[in-house]
C-alpha atoms as a printed R data frame, in Angstrom:
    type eleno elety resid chain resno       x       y       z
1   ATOM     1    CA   UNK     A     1  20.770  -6.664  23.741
2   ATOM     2    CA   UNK     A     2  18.158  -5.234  21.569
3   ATOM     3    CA   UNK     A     3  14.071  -6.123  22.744
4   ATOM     4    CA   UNK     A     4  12.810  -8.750  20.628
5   ATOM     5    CA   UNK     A     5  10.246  -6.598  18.308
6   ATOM     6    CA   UNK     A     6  10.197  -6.826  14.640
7   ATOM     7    CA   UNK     A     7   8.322  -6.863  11.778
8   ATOM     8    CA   UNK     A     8   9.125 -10.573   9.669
9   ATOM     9    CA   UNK     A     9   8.927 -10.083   5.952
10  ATOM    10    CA   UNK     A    10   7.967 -13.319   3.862
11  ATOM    11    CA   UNK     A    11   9.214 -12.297   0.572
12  ATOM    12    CA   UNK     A    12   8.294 -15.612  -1.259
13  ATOM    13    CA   UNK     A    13   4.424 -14.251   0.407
14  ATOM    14    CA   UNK     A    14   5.353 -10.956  -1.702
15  ATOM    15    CA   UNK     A    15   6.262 -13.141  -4.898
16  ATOM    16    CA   UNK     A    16   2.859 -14.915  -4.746
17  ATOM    17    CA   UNK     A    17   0.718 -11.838  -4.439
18  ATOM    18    CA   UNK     A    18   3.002 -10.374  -7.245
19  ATOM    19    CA   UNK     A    19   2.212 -12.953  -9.745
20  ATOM    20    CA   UNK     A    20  -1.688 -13.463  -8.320
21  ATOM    21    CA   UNK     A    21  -2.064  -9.781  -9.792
22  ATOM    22    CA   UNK     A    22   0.134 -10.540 -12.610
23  ATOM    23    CA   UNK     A    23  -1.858 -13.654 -13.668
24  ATOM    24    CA   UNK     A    24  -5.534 -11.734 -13.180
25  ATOM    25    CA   UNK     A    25  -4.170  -8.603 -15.075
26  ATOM    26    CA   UNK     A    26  -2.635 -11.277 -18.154
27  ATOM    27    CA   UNK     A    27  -6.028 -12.530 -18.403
28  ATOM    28    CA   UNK     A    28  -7.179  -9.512 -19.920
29  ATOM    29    CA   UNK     A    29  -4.125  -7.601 -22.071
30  ATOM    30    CA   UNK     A    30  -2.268  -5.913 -19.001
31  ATOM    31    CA   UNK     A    31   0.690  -6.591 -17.044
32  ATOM    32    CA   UNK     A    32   0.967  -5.861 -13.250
33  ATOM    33    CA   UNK     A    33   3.423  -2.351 -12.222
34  ATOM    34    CA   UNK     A    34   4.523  -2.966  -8.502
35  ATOM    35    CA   UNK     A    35   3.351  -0.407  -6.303
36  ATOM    36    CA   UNK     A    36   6.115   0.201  -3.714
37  ATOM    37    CA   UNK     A    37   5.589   3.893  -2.315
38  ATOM    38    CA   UNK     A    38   4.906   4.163   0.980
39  ATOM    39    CA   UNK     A    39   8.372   2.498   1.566
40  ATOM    40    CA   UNK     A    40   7.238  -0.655   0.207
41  ATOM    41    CA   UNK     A    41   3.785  -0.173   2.364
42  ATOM    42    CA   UNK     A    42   6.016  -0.407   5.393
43  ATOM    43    CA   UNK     A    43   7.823  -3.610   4.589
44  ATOM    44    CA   UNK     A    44  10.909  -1.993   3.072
45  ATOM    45    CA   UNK     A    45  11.151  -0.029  -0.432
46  ATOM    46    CA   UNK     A    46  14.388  -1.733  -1.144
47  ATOM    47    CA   UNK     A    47  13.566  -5.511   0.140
48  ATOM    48    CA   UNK     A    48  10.241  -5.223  -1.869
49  ATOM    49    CA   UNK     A    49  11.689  -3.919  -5.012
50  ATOM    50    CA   UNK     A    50  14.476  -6.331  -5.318
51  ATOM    51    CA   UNK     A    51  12.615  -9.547  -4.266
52  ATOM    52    CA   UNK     A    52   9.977  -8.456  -7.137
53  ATOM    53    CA   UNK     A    53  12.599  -7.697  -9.700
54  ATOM    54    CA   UNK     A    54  12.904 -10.673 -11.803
55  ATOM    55    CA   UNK     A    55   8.966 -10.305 -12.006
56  ATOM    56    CA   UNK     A    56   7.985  -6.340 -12.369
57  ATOM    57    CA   UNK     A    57   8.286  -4.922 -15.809
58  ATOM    58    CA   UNK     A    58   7.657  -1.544 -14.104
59  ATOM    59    CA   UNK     A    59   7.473  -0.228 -10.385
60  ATOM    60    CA   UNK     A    60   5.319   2.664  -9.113
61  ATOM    61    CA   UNK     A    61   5.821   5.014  -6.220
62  ATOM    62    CA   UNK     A    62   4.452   8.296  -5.106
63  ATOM    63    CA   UNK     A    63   6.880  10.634  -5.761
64  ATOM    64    CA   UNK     A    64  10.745  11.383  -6.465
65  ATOM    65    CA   UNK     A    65  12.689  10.365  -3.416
66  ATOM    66    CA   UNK     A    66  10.593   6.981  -3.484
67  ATOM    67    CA   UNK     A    67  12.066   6.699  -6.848
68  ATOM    68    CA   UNK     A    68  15.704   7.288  -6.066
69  ATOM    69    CA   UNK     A    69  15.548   4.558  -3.315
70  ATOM    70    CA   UNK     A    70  14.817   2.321  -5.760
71  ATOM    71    CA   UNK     A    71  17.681   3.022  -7.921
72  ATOM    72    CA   UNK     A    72  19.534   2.798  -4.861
73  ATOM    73    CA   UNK     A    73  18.568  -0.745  -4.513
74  ATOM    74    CA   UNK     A    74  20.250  -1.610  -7.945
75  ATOM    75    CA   UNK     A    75  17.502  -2.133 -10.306
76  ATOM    76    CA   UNK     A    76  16.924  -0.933 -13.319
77  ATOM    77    CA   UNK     A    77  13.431  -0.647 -14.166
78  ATOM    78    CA   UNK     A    78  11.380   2.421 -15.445
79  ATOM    79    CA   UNK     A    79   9.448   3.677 -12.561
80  ATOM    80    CA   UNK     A    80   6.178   5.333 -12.218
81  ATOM    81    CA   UNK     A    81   5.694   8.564 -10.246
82  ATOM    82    CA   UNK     A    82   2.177   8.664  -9.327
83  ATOM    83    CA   UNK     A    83   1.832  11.944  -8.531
84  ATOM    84    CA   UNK     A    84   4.445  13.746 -10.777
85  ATOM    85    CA   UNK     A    85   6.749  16.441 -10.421
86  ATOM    86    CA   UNK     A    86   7.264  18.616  -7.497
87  ATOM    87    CA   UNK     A    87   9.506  21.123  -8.903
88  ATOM    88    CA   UNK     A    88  11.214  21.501 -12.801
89  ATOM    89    CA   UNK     A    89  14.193  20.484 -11.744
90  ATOM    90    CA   UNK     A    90  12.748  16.613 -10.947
91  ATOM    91    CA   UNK     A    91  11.669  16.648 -14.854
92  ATOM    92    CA   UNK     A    92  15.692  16.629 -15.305
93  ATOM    93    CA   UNK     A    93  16.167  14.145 -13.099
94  ATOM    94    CA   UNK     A    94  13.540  11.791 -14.414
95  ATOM    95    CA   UNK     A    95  14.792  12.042 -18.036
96  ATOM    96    CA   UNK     A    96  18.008  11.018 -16.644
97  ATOM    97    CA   UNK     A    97  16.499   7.890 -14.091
98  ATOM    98    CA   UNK     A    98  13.948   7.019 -16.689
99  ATOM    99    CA   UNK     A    99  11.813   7.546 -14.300
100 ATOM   100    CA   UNK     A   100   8.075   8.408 -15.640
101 ATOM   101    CA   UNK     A   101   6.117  11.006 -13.925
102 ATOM   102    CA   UNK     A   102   2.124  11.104 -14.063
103 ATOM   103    CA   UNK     A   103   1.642  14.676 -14.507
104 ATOM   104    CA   UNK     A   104  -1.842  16.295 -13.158
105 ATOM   105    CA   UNK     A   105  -2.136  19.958 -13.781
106 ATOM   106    CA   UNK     A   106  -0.311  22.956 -15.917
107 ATOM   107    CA   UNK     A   107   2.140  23.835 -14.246
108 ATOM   108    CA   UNK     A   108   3.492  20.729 -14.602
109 ATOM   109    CA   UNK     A   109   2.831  20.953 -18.094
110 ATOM   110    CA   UNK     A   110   4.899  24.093 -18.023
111 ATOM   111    CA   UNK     A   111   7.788  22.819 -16.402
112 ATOM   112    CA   UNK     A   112   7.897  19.777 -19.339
113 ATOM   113    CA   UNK     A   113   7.738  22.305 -22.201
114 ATOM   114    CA   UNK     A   114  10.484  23.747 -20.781
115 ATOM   115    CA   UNK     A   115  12.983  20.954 -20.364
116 ATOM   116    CA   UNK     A   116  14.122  17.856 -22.029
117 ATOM   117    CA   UNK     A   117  11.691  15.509 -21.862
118 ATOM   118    CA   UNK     A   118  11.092  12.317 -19.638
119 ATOM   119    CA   UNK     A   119   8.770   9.557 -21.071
120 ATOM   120    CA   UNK     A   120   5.598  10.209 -19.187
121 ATOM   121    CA   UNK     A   121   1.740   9.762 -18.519
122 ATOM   122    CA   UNK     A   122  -1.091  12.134 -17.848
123 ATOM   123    CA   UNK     A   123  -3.816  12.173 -15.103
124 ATOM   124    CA   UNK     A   124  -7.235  11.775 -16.304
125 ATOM   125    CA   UNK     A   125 -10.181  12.708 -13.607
126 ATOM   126    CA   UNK     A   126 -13.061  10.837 -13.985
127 ATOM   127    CA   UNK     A   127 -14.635  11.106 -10.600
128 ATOM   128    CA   UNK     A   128 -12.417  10.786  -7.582
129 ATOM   129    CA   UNK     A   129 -11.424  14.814  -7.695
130 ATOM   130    CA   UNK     A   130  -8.082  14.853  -6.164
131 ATOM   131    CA   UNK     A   131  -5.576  15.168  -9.115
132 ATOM   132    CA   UNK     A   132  -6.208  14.704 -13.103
133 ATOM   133    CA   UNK     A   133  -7.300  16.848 -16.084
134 ATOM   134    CA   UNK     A   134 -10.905  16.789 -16.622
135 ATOM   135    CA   UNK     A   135 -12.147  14.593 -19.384
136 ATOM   136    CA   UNK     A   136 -13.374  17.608 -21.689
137 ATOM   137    CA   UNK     A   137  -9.834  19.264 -21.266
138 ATOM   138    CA   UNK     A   138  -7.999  16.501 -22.774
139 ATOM   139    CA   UNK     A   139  -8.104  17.460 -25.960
140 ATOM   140    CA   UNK     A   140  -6.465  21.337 -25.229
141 ATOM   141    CA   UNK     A   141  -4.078  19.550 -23.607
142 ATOM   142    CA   UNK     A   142  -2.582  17.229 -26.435
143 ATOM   143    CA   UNK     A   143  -3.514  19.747 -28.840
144 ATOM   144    CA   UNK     A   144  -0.264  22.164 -26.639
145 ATOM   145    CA   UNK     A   145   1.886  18.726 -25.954
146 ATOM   146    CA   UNK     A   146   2.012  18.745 -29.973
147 ATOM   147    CA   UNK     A   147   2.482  22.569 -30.052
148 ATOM   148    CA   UNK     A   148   5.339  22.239 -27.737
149 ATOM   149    CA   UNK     A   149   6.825  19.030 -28.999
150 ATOM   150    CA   UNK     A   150   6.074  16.970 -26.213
151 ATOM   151    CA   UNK     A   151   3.824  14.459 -27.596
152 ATOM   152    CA   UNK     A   152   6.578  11.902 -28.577
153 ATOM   153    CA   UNK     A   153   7.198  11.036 -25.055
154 ATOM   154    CA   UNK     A   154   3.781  10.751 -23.909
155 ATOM   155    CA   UNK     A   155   2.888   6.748 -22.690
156 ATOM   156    CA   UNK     A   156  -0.658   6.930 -22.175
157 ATOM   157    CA   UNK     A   157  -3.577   8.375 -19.633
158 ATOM   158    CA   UNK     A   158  -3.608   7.144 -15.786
159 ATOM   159    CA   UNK     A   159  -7.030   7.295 -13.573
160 ATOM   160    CA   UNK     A   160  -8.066   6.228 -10.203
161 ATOM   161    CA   UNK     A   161 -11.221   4.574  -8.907
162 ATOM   162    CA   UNK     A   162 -12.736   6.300  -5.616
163 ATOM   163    CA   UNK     A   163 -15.455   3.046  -4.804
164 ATOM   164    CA   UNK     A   164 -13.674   0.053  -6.682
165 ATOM   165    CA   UNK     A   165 -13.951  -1.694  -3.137
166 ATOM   166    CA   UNK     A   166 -17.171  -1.960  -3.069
167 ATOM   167    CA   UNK     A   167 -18.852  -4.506  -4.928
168 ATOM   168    CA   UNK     A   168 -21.945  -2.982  -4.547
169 ATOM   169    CA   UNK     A   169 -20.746   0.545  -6.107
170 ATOM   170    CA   UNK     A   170 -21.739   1.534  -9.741
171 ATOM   171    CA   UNK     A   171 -18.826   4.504  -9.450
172 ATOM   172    CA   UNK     A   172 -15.984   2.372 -10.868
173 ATOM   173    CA   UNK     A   173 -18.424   1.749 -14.184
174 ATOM   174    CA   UNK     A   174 -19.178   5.216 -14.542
175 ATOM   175    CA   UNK     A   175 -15.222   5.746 -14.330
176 ATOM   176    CA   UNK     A   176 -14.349   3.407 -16.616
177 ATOM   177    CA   UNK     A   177 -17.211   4.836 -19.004
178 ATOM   178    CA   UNK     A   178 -15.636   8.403 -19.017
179 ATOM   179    CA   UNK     A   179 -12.372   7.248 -19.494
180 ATOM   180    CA   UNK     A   180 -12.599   5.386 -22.305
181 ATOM   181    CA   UNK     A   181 -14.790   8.317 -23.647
182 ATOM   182    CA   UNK     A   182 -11.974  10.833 -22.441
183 ATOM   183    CA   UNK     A   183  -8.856   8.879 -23.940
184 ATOM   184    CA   UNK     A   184 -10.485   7.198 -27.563
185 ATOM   185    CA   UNK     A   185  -9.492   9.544 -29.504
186 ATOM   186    CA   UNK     A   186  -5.316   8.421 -29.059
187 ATOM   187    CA   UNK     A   187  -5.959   4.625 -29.030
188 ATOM   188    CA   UNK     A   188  -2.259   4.120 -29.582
189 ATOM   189    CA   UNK     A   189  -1.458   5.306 -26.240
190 ATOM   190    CA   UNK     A   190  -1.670   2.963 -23.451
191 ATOM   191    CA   UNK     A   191  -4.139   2.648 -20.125
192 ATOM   192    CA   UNK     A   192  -4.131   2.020 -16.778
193 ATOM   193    CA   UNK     A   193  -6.625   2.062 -14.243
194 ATOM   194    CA   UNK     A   194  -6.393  -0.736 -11.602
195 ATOM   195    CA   UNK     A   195  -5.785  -0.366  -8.176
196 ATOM   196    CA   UNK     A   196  -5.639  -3.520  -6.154
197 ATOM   197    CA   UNK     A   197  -9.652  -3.620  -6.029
198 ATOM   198    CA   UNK     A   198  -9.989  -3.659  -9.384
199 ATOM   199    CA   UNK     A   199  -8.289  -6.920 -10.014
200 ATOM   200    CA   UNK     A   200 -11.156  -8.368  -8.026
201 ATOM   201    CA   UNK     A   201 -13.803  -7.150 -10.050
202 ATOM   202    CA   UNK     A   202 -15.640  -9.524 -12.729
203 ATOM   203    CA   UNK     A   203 -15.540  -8.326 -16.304
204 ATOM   204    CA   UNK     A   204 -13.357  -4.848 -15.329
205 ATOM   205    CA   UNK     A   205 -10.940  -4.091 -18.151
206 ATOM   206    CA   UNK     A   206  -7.370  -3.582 -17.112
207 ATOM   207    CA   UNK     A   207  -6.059  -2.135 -20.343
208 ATOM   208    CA   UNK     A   208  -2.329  -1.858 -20.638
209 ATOM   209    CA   UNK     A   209  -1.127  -1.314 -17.045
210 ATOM   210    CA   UNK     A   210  -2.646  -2.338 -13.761
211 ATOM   211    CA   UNK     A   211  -1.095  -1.312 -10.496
212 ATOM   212    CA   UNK     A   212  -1.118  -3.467  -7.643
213 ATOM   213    CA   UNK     A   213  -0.762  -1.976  -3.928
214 ATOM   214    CA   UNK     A   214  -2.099  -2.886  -0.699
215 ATOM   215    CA   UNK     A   215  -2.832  -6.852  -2.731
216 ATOM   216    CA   UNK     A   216   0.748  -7.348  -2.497
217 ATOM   217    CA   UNK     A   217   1.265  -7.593   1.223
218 ATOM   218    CA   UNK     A   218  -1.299  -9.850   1.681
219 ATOM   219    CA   UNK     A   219  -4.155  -7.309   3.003
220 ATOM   220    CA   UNK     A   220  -7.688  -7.064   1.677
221 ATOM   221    CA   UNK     A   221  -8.705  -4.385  -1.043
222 ATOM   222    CA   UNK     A   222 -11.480  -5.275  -1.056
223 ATOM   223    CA   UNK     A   223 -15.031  -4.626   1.443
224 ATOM   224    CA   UNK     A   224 -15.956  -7.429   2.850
225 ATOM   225    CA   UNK     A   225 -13.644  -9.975   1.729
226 ATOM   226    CA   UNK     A   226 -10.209 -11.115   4.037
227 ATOM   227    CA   UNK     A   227  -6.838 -11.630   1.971
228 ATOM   228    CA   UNK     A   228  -7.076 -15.064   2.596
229 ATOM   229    CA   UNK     A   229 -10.307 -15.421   0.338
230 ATOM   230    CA   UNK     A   230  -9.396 -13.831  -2.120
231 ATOM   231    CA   UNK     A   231  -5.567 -16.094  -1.923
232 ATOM   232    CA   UNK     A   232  -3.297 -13.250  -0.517
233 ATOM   233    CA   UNK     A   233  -0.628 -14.362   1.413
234 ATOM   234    CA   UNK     A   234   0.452 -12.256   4.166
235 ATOM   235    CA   UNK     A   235   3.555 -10.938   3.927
236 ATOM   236    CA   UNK     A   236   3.922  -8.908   7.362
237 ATOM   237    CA   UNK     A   237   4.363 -10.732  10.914
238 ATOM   238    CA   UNK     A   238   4.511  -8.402  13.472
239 ATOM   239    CA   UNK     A   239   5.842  -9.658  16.620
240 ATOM   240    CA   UNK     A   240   6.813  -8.954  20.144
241 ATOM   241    CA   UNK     A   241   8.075 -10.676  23.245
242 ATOM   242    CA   UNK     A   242   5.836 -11.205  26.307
243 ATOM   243    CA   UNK     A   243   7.880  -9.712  29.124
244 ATOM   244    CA   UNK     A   244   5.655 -10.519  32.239
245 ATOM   245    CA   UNK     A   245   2.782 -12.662  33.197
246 ATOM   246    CA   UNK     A   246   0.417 -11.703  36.349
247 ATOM   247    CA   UNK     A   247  -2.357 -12.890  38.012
248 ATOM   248    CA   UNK     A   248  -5.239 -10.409  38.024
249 ATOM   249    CA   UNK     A   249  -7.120 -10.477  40.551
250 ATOM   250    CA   UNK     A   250 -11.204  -9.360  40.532
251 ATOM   251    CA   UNK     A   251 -11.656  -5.966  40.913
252 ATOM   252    CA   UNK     A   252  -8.276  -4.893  39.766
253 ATOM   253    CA   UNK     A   253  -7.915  -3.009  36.413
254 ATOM   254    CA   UNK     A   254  -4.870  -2.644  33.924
255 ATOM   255    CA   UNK     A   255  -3.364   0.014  32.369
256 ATOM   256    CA   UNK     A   256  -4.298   3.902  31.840
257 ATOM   257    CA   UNK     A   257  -7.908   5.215  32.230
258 ATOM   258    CA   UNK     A   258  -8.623   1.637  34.016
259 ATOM   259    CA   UNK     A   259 -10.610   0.628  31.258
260 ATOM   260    CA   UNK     A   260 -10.938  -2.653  32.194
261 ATOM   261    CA   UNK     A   261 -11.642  -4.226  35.086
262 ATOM   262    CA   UNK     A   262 -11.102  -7.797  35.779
263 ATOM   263    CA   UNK     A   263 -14.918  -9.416  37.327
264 ATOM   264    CA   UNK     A   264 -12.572 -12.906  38.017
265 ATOM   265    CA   UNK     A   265  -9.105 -13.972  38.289
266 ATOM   266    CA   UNK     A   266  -7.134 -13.806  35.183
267 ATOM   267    CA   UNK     A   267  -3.678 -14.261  34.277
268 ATOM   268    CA   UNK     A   268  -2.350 -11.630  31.656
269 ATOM   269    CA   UNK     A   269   0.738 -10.715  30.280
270 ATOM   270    CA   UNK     A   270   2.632  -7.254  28.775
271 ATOM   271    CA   UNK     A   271   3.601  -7.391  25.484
272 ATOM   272    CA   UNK     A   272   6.839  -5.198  24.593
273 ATOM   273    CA   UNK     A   273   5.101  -3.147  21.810
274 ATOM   274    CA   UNK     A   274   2.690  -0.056  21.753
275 ATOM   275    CA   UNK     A   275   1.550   2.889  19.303
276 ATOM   276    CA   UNK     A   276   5.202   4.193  19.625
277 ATOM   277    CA   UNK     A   277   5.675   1.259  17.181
278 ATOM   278    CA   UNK     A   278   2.757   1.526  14.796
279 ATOM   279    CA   UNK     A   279   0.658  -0.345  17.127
280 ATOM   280    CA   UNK     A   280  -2.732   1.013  17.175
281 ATOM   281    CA   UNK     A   281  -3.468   3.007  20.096
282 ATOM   282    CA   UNK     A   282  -7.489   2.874  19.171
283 ATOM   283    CA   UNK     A   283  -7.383  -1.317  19.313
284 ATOM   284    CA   UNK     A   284  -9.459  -1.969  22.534
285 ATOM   285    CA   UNK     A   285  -9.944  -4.884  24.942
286 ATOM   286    CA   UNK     A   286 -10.397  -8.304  22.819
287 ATOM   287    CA   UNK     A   287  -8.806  -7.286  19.823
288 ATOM   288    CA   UNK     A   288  -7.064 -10.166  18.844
289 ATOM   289    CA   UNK     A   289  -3.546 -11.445  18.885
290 ATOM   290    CA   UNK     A   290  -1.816 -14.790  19.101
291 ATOM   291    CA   UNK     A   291   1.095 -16.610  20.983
292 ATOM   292    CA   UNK     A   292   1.976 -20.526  20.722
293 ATOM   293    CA   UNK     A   293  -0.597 -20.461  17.568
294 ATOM   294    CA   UNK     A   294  -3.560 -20.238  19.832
295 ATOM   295    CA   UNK     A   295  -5.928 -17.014  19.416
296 ATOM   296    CA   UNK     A   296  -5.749 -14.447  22.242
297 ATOM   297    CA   UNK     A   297  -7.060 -10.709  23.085
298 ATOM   298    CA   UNK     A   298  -5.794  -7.670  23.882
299 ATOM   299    CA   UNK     A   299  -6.895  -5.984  27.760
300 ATOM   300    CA   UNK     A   300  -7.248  -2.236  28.278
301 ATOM   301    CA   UNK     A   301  -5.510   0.830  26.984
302 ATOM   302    CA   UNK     A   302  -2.735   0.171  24.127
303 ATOM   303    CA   UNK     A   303   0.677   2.186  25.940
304 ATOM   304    CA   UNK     A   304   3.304   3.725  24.097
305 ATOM   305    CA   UNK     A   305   5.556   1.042  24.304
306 ATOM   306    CA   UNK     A   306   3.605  -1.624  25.844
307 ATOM   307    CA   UNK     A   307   0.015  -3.692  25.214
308 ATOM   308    CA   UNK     A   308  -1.469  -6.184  27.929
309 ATOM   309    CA   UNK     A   309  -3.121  -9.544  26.755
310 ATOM   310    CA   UNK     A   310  -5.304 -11.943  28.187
311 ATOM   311    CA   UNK     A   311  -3.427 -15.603  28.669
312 ATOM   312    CA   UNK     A   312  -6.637 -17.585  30.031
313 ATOM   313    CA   UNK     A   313  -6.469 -19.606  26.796
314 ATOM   314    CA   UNK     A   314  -2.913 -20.158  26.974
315 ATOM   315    CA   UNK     A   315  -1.823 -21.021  30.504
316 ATOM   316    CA   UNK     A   316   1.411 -22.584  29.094
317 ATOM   317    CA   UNK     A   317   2.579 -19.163  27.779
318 ATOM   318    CA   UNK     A   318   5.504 -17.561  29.824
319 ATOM   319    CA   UNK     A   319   7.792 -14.536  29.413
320 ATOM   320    CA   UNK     A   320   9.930 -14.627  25.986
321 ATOM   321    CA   UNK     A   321   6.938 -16.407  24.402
322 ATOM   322    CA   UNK     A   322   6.121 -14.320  21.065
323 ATOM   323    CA   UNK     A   323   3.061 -12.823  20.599
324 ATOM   324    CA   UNK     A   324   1.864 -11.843  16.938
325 ATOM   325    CA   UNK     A   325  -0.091  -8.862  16.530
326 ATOM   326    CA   UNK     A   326  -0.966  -9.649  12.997
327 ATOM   327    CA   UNK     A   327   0.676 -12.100  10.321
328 ATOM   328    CA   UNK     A   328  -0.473 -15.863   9.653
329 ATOM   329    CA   UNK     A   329  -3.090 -16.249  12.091
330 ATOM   330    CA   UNK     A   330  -4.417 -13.135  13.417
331 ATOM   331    CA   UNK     A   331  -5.025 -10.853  10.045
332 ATOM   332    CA   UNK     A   332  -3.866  -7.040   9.592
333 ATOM   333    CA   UNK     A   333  -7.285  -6.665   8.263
334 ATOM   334    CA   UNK     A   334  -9.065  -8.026  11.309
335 ATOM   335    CA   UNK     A   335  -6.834  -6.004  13.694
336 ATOM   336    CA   UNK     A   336  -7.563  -3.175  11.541
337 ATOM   337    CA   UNK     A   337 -11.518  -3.436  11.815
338 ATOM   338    CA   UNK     A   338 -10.878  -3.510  15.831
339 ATOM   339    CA   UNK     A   339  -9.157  -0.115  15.719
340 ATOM   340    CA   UNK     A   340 -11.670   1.588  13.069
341 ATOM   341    CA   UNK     A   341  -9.082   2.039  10.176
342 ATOM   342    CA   UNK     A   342  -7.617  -0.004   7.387
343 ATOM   343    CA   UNK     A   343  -4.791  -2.749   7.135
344 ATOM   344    CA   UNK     A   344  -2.790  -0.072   4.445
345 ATOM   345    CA   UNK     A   345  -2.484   2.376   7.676
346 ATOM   346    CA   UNK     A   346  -1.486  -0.411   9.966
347 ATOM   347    CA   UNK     A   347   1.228  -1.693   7.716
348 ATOM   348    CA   UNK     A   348   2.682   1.655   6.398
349 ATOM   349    CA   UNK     A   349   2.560   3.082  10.477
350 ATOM   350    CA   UNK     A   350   4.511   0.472  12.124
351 ATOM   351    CA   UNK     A   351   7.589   2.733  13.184
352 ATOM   352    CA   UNK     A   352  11.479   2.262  12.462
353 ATOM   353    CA   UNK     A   353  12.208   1.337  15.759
354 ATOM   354    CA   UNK     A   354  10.931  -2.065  14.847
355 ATOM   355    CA   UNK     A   355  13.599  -4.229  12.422
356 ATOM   356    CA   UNK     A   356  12.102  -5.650   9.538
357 ATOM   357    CA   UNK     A   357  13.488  -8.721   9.206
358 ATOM   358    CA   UNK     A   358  13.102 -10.143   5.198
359 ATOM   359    CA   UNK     A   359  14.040 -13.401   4.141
C-alpha cells in the first residue's frame, strides 16, 4: 500500500482565481490568458488546463512540449509560447497546433521567414534584459516582417515587468512608458503586459492580454501581501501522514547535525515527507505546519524523506493523523518566507513521487 503523501488539488480554488484575474483584467479592456507552464505550476498541466477550459480564451506556457501536453489534454485553444521557438522545425509545428510563439531575437526571425507562418507575437524589452527586441529596434524589425511577408500573422508586442511586486517600485511605470512609446506606431496590434502582480496594481493598464501565473494557485504575487488578502484561494494542499510520535526527553536532539536540542520534555512526531518530495530542505525549526486544524512547527533538519514536528499543541494527534505542510491553514507563502525563497518554487518543486490528487 502506497504512503499516504499527496498533493490535493481544489480545482473549483483554480476556477476562482481564474475569474478573480479575469474580472480585474475586464475592468480595463483585457481578458485573462492562463499561464500553465511549469506543468501547471506543479499542480498538473493537464488538470489545470481542462478545469480552466470553459473559462480561458487563450493558455500560455513556456515552451513547445508544454504546449503539446495541452493538446494532449483535448482542448482546443490557441496557446502562447512565452519564450518562442527552439529550433525551425517548432515554427511548423506551431502553424499546424495554432500554437503562437513570442519570438525574441533574429534568428528566430530567420527561421519564420523561412517557413509557413504561425500567428505570433514579438518580445519587446523595456527593462528586465533577459529576452525582447529593444524598443529603438522595433521599427527594423517590422520594416523586414513586411519585406518578408510576415506581417499578416503578427498579433501584437509582449513585455515583462522585473519590480511589478513591489508597490513601492517606479520600474513597472517606466516599463509601461517605453512600451507604449516602443509599440504606438501599430496601434492595431494588440498588448500584453501583466504578470500576476500587475493585476494588483491601481490604475496599471492591461491592454489586450494579461497573463495570470503564480495568482492562480492561490500564492501571493505580490511583496508584502498573503493570497488570502488579496482573495486567492489556495489551490495546493500538501499533505503527509504522521508515522510516529515520541517523547523527547531534555537534552536529547533530533535529526542530522542535532540542530535542535530539546531544554524540556516534548512529544514530537515524523512526518512521511522530506526535500526528496519538494519539501524544503532550508525550512528550519518552527516553520509552520498543521494537523487536526491546529497550528504546529517543524523541529530540526528537514530529511530526504522525512520532517519531525513538534505535537505540544496537539497532544490528541497520533500516527495516521495528517499533517499539512501548506494549503488552507498554513500558507505556501508563509512556508516559503521560512525557507528564504518564494511560494512559485515551492509549488513547481514538489516531486512526482507525490500524487496529485484533483477534484
Amino acid at each position: 500500500m502506497p504512503r499516504a503523501t499527496v498533493a490535493r488539488i481544489d480545482l473549483d480554488a483554480l476556477k476562482h482565481n481564474y475569474r478573480l484575474a479575469q474580472a480585474k483584467a475586464k475592468a480595463g479592456t483585457a481578458q485573462a490568458m492562463a499561464v500553465v507552464k511549469a506543468d501547471g505550476y506543479g499542480h498538473g498541466i493537464r488538470a489545470v488546463a481542462q478545469a480552466l477550459a470553459d473559462d480561458a480564451g487563450k493558455f500560455a506556457v513556456a515552451c513547445v512540449e508544454e504546449a503539446l501536453e495541452i493538446r494532449a489534454a483535448g482542448l482546443s485553444q490557441s496557446v502562447v509560447m512565452l519564450q518562442g521557438v527552439h529550433s525551425r522545425e517548432d515554427v511548423d509545428l506551431c502553424r499546424q497546433q495554432c500554437f503562437e510563439p513570442v519570438l525574441h531575437n533574429n534568428l528566430q526571425l530567420e527561421w519564420l521567414a523561412a517557413s509557413r507562418a504561425p500567428r505570433y507575437w514579438l518580445k519587446v524589452n523595456t527593462g528586465m534584459n533577459r529576452l525582447g527586441f529593444r524598443p529603438e529596434d522595433l521599427p527594423a524589425v517590422m520594416e523586414n516582417l513586411e519585406r518578408v511577408e510576415r506581417r499578416a500573422e503578427l498579433q501584437g508586442f509582449v513585455t515583462h515587468f522585473a519590480c511589478a511586486d513591489d508597490t513601492a517600485s517606479t520600474m513597472t511605470q517606466q516599463q509601461t512608458r517605453i512600451f507604449e512609446q516602443a509599440t504606438g506606431a501599430w496601434p492595431s496590434l494588440m498588448r500584453s503586459v501583466g504578470n500576476s502582480a500587475a493585476h494588483f496594481l491601481p490604475e496599471q493598464p492591461l491592454y489586450d492580454w494579461s497573463r495570470p501565473g503564480i495568482m492562480l494557485y492561490g500564492a501571493s504575487p505580490m511583496i508584502g501581501k498573503t493570497g488570502a488578502e488579496l482573495g486567492l484561494e489556495p489551490v495546493m494542499t500538501l499533505e503527509a501522514p504522521l508515522i510516529t510520535t515520541r517523547v523527547v526527553r531534555p537534552g536529547e536532539s533530533i535529526g542530522y547535525g542535532s540542530t535542535w536540542v530539546a531544554d524540556t520534555e516534548t512529544r514530537m512526531g515524523m512526518v512521511a515527507i522530506g526535500y526528496g518530495d519538494g519539501y524544503p530542505r532550508h525550512a528550519g525549526t518552527g516553520t509552520p505546519a498543521a494537523v487536526r486544524g491546529q497550528r504546529i512547527g517543524l523541529l530540526g533538519r528537514v530529511s530526504m524523506d522525512m520532517l519531525a514536528v513538534d505535537l505540544t499543541a496537539v497532544p490528541e494527534a497520533q500516527e495516521g493523523d495528517m499533517v499539512e505542510l501548506w494549503g488552507k491553514t498554513v500558507s505556501v507563502d508563509e512556508v516559503a518566507g521560512c525557507a528564504g525563497t518564494i511560494g512559485y518554487e515551492l509549488l513547481t518543486g514538489v516531486t512526482a513521487r507525490v500524487p496529485r490528487d484533483c477534484r
